[in-house]
């Protein structure tokens, strides 16, 4: 079999080793996940502003395609809360919810997102996700969880409300509060409370009654289905639809239809930015879940192939009546905990959902939208984590500022502004940190050949010798910072005759940084100071030898920092002992002098 085909179709790898035990475990996991996904898929379609059947359609063919092209053994692909919210936010600017144009735009958004993900995978651009910092993503997801929960309150209360930002939603809810429908409130609030109890209290209660762990886990995961059945029967039996309780209504009893997205330049131009943002956020969420679950079983995830798998899933959704999808956290964890062994569990889940789409849709005619809203609210409660603000404040003020800005912009300006800000802040934060590398002045630990930061250790130094350790690779963004740092330090201390750059932590020097090193050497020469290098790594030395920098270097290149000290310090000169406190005092005095 061609290696290229095996590489791009992981099914050919795990499928050849598929066993009867795998089949049993995958079928059990599929039954559990299917029961969970039926109400969840309907709810996320509601969140995206689409008919409920779109949620089922988006959970059938996309799962099958991911099972063929994805590398995770436990990831469950389909509609998720954040992507559904982003879909609604982007499409509401293009067409009215409930219109044909809105549904077609959803198909086009899925197609465009799929094409972007597929192209990134084929070009092996999975590494780009590393440029999104975890704190910023956590802040965006937290704010999105708040927006999602707030947007569903209207269904819980039975009132009309709209808006895509927190102030708009709260103001609209307050203005329409007189329309409160008490039967809807009873269903919505009661279902929300029940689902919260199911999630946190049902399993311990069942275990306390002597129910086995597998059965208790199954009943806990089936809690949302019980809520759907109970509230649907209540609305039907008490004729609550006639009393203002909003219901799902008629849902087509059919398999996913073949649909065609609108690929006109005008529509694609409006959707390109939302598609990019949805692709990036969806991929980051999916790959983080997949890698977490894979690590527990010592399995490997290929990020580039994951892009291909997710891209194929979104293209499948575009041509079968769905909307953008990605790997979901809650359903994937359930799939993993239920014992899924291979992606075939997802394929079996798709078959179960297809059966539900054909046979069970008439049974949800009287399903109240308040129940679906309660399902969404309960699901997104786990997304909200404001502790990231406290943890980032304690660890890094720069990260805290980025997280706070992301949360604030998402809540006040909407998800598109929030995720755009998150992406830009992640990149800017990386550039800011990279442009200011850690540079330590080092001295020798007495009685050893080790050199450490003068601000942290008791060390020996010599007034005529300045040793600086640069703890990052040098490139265009940070070379000028090193240049200014050395110039200020030497200008403040006329006793310095030699400067040694300890390069043990430098893995690369680009051309801009090489120009800066030449400028540093010329400036130091004009001040009567010699520049030396020590502990230069082999690949870095190879690159330096390609030019003429080493030929014109005013000093030497030493194998070790100890060799540099032995060669440059006068033999009869005594090294001075320097404590961290004394070093701080000296540096503070030099700073004050420089300030004047």
PDB file of N, CA and C in Angstrom, residues 205-243:
ATOM      1  N   UNK A 205     -24.811  10.048  44.393  1.00  0.00           N
ATOM      2  CA  UNK A 205     -26.038   9.550  45.027  1.00  0.00           C
ATOM      3  C   UNK A 205     -26.311   8.101  44.631  1.00  0.00           C
ATOM      4  N   UNK A 206     -26.142   7.778  43.360  1.00  0.00           N
ATOM      5  CA  UNK A 206     -26.361   6.409  42.904  1.00  0.00           C
ATOM      6  C   UNK A 206     -25.339   5.453  43.513  1.00  0.00           C
ATOM      7  N   UNK A 207     -24.085   5.895  43.591  1.00  0.00           N
ATOM      8  CA  UNK A 207     -23.058   5.042  44.189  1.00  0.00           C
ATOM      9  C   UNK A 207     -23.353   4.778  45.658  1.00  0.00           C
ATOM     10  N   UNK A 208     -23.885   5.816  46.348  1.00  0.00           N
ATOM     11  CA  UNK A 208     -24.234   5.643  47.764  1.00  0.00           C
ATOM     12  C   UNK A 208     -25.366   4.639  47.942  1.00  0.00           C
ATOM     13  N   UNK A 209     -26.217   4.503  46.916  1.00  0.00           N
ATOM     14  CA  UNK A 209     -27.314   3.540  46.979  1.00  0.00           C
ATOM     15  C   UNK A 209     -26.886   2.141  46.563  1.00  0.00           C
ATOM     16  N   UNK A 210     -25.611   1.986  46.227  1.00  0.00           N
ATOM     17  CA  UNK A 210     -25.091   0.674  45.872  1.00  0.00           C
ATOM     18  C   UNK A 210     -25.086   0.372  44.398  1.00  0.00           C
ATOM     19  N   UNK A 211     -25.397   1.355  43.548  1.00  0.00           N
ATOM     20  CA  UNK A 211     -25.369   1.139  42.103  1.00  0.00           C
ATOM     21  C   UNK A 211     -23.916   1.055  41.641  1.00  0.00           C
ATOM     22  N   UNK A 212     -23.620   0.131  40.761  1.00  0.00           N
ATOM     23  CA  UNK A 212     -22.262  -0.033  40.258  1.00  0.00           C
ATOM     24  C   UNK A 212     -21.787   1.177  39.475  1.00  0.00           C
ATOM     25  N   UNK A 213     -20.470   1.338  39.401  1.00  0.00           N
ATOM     26  CA  UNK A 213     -19.887   2.501  38.725  1.00  0.00           C
ATOM     27  C   UNK A 213     -20.288   2.594  37.253  1.00  0.00           C
ATOM     28  N   UNK A 214     -20.238   1.506  36.465  1.00  0.00           N
ATOM     29  CA  UNK A 214     -20.627   1.626  35.044  1.00  0.00           C
ATOM     30  C   UNK A 214     -22.071   2.087  34.859  1.00  0.00           C
ATOM     31  N   UNK A 215     -22.997   1.496  35.614  1.00  0.00           N
ATOM     32  CA  UNK A 215     -24.404   1.871  35.479  1.00  0.00           C
ATOM     33  C   UNK A 215     -24.642   3.294  35.970  1.00  0.00           C
ATOM     34  N   UNK A 216     -23.974   3.670  37.062  1.00  0.00           N
ATOM     35  CA  UNK A 216     -24.125   5.034  37.582  1.00  0.00           C
ATOM     36  C   UNK A 216     -23.617   6.051  36.570  1.00  0.00           C
ATOM     37  N   UNK A 217     -22.501   5.747  35.925  1.00  0.00           N
ATOM     38  CA  UNK A 217     -21.970   6.645  34.899  1.00  0.00           C
ATOM     39  C   UNK A 217     -22.898   6.753  33.716  1.00  0.00           C
ATOM     40  N   UNK A 218     -23.480   5.624  33.301  1.00  0.00           N
ATOM     41  CA  UNK A 218     -24.409   5.633  32.169  1.00  0.00           C
ATOM     42  C   UNK A 218     -25.645   6.474  32.486  1.00  0.00           C
ATOM     43  N   UNK A 219     -26.228   6.279  33.659  1.00  0.00           N
ATOM     44  CA  UNK A 219     -27.425   7.027  34.043  1.00  0.00           C
ATOM     45  C   UNK A 219     -27.127   8.525  34.157  1.00  0.00           C
ATOM     46  N   UNK A 220     -25.937   8.862  34.619  1.00  0.00           N
ATOM     47  CA  UNK A 220     -25.555  10.275  34.717  1.00  0.00           C
ATOM     48  C   UNK A 220     -25.484  10.907  33.334  1.00  0.00           C
ATOM     49  N   UNK A 221     -24.878  10.200  32.398  1.00  0.00           N
ATOM     50  CA  UNK A 221     -24.751  10.739  31.037  1.00  0.00           C
ATOM     51  C   UNK A 221     -26.103  10.787  30.322  1.00  0.00           C
ATOM     52  N   UNK A 222     -27.043   9.928  30.754  1.00  0.00           N
ATOM     53  CA  UNK A 222     -28.370   9.913  30.142  1.00  0.00           C
ATOM     54  C   UNK A 222     -29.309  10.936  30.776  1.00  0.00           C
ATOM     55  N   UNK A 223     -28.837  11.702  31.760  1.00  0.00           N
ATOM     56  CA  UNK A 223     -29.662  12.698  32.438  1.00  0.00           C
ATOM     57  C   UNK A 223     -30.327  13.685  31.503  1.00  0.00           C
ATOM     58  N   UNK A 224     -29.585  14.279  30.541  1.00  0.00           N
ATOM     59  CA  UNK A 224     -30.230  15.210  29.604  1.00  0.00           C
ATOM     60  C   UNK A 224     -31.351  14.575  28.800  1.00  0.00           C
ATOM     61  N   UNK A 225     -31.210  13.307  28.448  1.00  0.00           N
ATOM     62  CA  UNK A 225     -32.271  12.629  27.699  1.00  0.00           C
ATOM     63  C   UNK A 225     -33.518  12.492  28.568  1.00  0.00           C
ATOM     64  N   UNK A 226     -33.316  12.197  29.852  1.00  0.00           N
ATOM     65  CA  UNK A 226     -34.454  12.102  30.772  1.00  0.00           C
ATOM     66  C   UNK A 226     -35.170  13.446  30.871  1.00  0.00           C
ATOM     67  N   UNK A 227     -34.382  14.539  30.894  1.00  0.00           N
ATOM     68  CA  UNK A 227     -34.984  15.869  30.949  1.00  0.00           C
ATOM     69  C   UNK A 227     -35.790  16.150  29.683  1.00  0.00           C
ATOM     70  N   UNK A 228     -35.251  15.746  28.535  1.00  0.00           N
ATOM     71  CA  UNK A 228     -35.957  15.939  27.261  1.00  0.00           C
ATOM     72  C   UNK A 228     -37.283  15.179  27.266  1.00  0.00           C
ATOM     73  N   UNK A 229     -37.244  13.927  27.684  1.00  0.00           N
ATOM     74  CA  UNK A 229     -38.462  13.105  27.685  1.00  0.00           C
ATOM     75  C   UNK A 229     -39.511  13.681  28.638  1.00  0.00           C
ATOM     76  N   UNK A 230     -39.062  14.033  29.861  1.00  0.00           N
ATOM     77  CA  UNK A 230     -40.008  14.518  30.879  1.00  0.00           C
ATOM     78  C   UNK A 230     -40.655  15.827  30.459  1.00  0.00           C
ATOM     79  N   UNK A 231     -39.878  16.766  29.978  1.00  0.00           N
ATOM     80  CA  UNK A 231     -40.448  18.075  29.624  1.00  0.00           C
ATOM     81  C   UNK A 231     -41.294  17.992  28.356  1.00  0.00           C
ATOM     82  N   UNK A 232     -40.891  17.119  27.419  1.00  0.00           N
ATOM     83  CA  UNK A 232     -41.699  16.949  26.201  1.00  0.00           C
ATOM     84  C   UNK A 232     -43.066  16.373  26.547  1.00  0.00           C
ATOM     85  N   UNK A 233     -43.067  15.374  27.409  1.00  0.00           N
ATOM     86  CA  UNK A 233     -44.347  14.781  27.834  1.00  0.00           C
ATOM     87  C   UNK A 233     -45.200  15.794  28.597  1.00  0.00           C
ATOM     88  N   UNK A 234     -44.540  16.634  29.407  1.00  0.00           N
ATOM     89  CA  UNK A 234     -45.283  17.638  30.172  1.00  0.00           C
ATOM     90  C   UNK A 234     -45.944  18.654  29.250  1.00  0.00           C
ATOM     91  N   UNK A 235     -45.206  19.119  28.238  1.00  0.00           N
ATOM     92  CA  UNK A 235     -45.771  20.098  27.304  1.00  0.00           C
ATOM     93  C   UNK A 235     -46.916  19.469  26.505  1.00  0.00           C
ATOM     94  N   UNK A 236     -46.729  18.218  26.086  1.00  0.00           N
ATOM     95  CA  UNK A 236     -47.783  17.527  25.310  1.00  0.00           C
ATOM     96  C   UNK A 236     -49.001  17.234  26.176  1.00  0.00           C
ATOM     97  N   UNK A 237     -48.765  16.692  27.370  1.00  0.00           N
ATOM     98  CA  UNK A 237     -49.884  16.285  28.205  1.00  0.00           C
ATOM     99  C   UNK A 237     -50.676  17.448  28.769  1.00  0.00           C
ATOM    100  N   UNK A 238     -50.007  18.557  29.075  1.00  0.00           N
ATOM    101  CA  UNK A 238     -50.673  19.711  29.668  1.00  0.00           C
ATOM    102  C   UNK A 238     -51.014  20.780  28.637  1.00  0.00           C
ATOM    103  N   UNK A 239     -50.715  20.481  27.376  1.00  0.00           N
ATOM    104  CA  UNK A 239     -51.018  21.423  26.284  1.00  0.00           C
ATOM    105  C   UNK A 239     -50.400  22.795  26.564  1.00  0.00           C
ATOM    106  N   UNK A 240     -49.134  22.789  26.992  1.00  0.00           N
ATOM    107  CA  UNK A 240     -48.468  24.040  27.373  1.00  0.00           C
ATOM    108  C   UNK A 240     -48.088  24.902  26.169  1.00  0.00           C
ATOM    109  N   UNK A 241     -48.042  24.297  24.984  1.00  0.00           N
ATOM    110  CA  UNK A 241     -47.748  25.095  23.794  1.00  0.00           C
ATOM    111  C   UNK A 241     -48.814  26.158  23.576  1.00  0.00           C
ATOM    112  N   UNK A 242     -50.066  25.829  23.956  1.00  0.00           N
ATOM    113  CA  UNK A 242     -51.144  26.796  23.821  1.00  0.00           C
ATOM    114  C   UNK A 242     -51.042  27.893  24.867  1.00  0.00           C
ATOM    115  N   UNK A 243     -50.222  27.693  25.899  1.00  0.00           N
ATOM    116  CA  UNK A 243     -50.043  28.692  26.964  1.00  0.00           C
ATOM    117  C   UNK A 243     -48.740  29.459  26.792  1.00  0.00           C
TER     118      UNK A 243
END
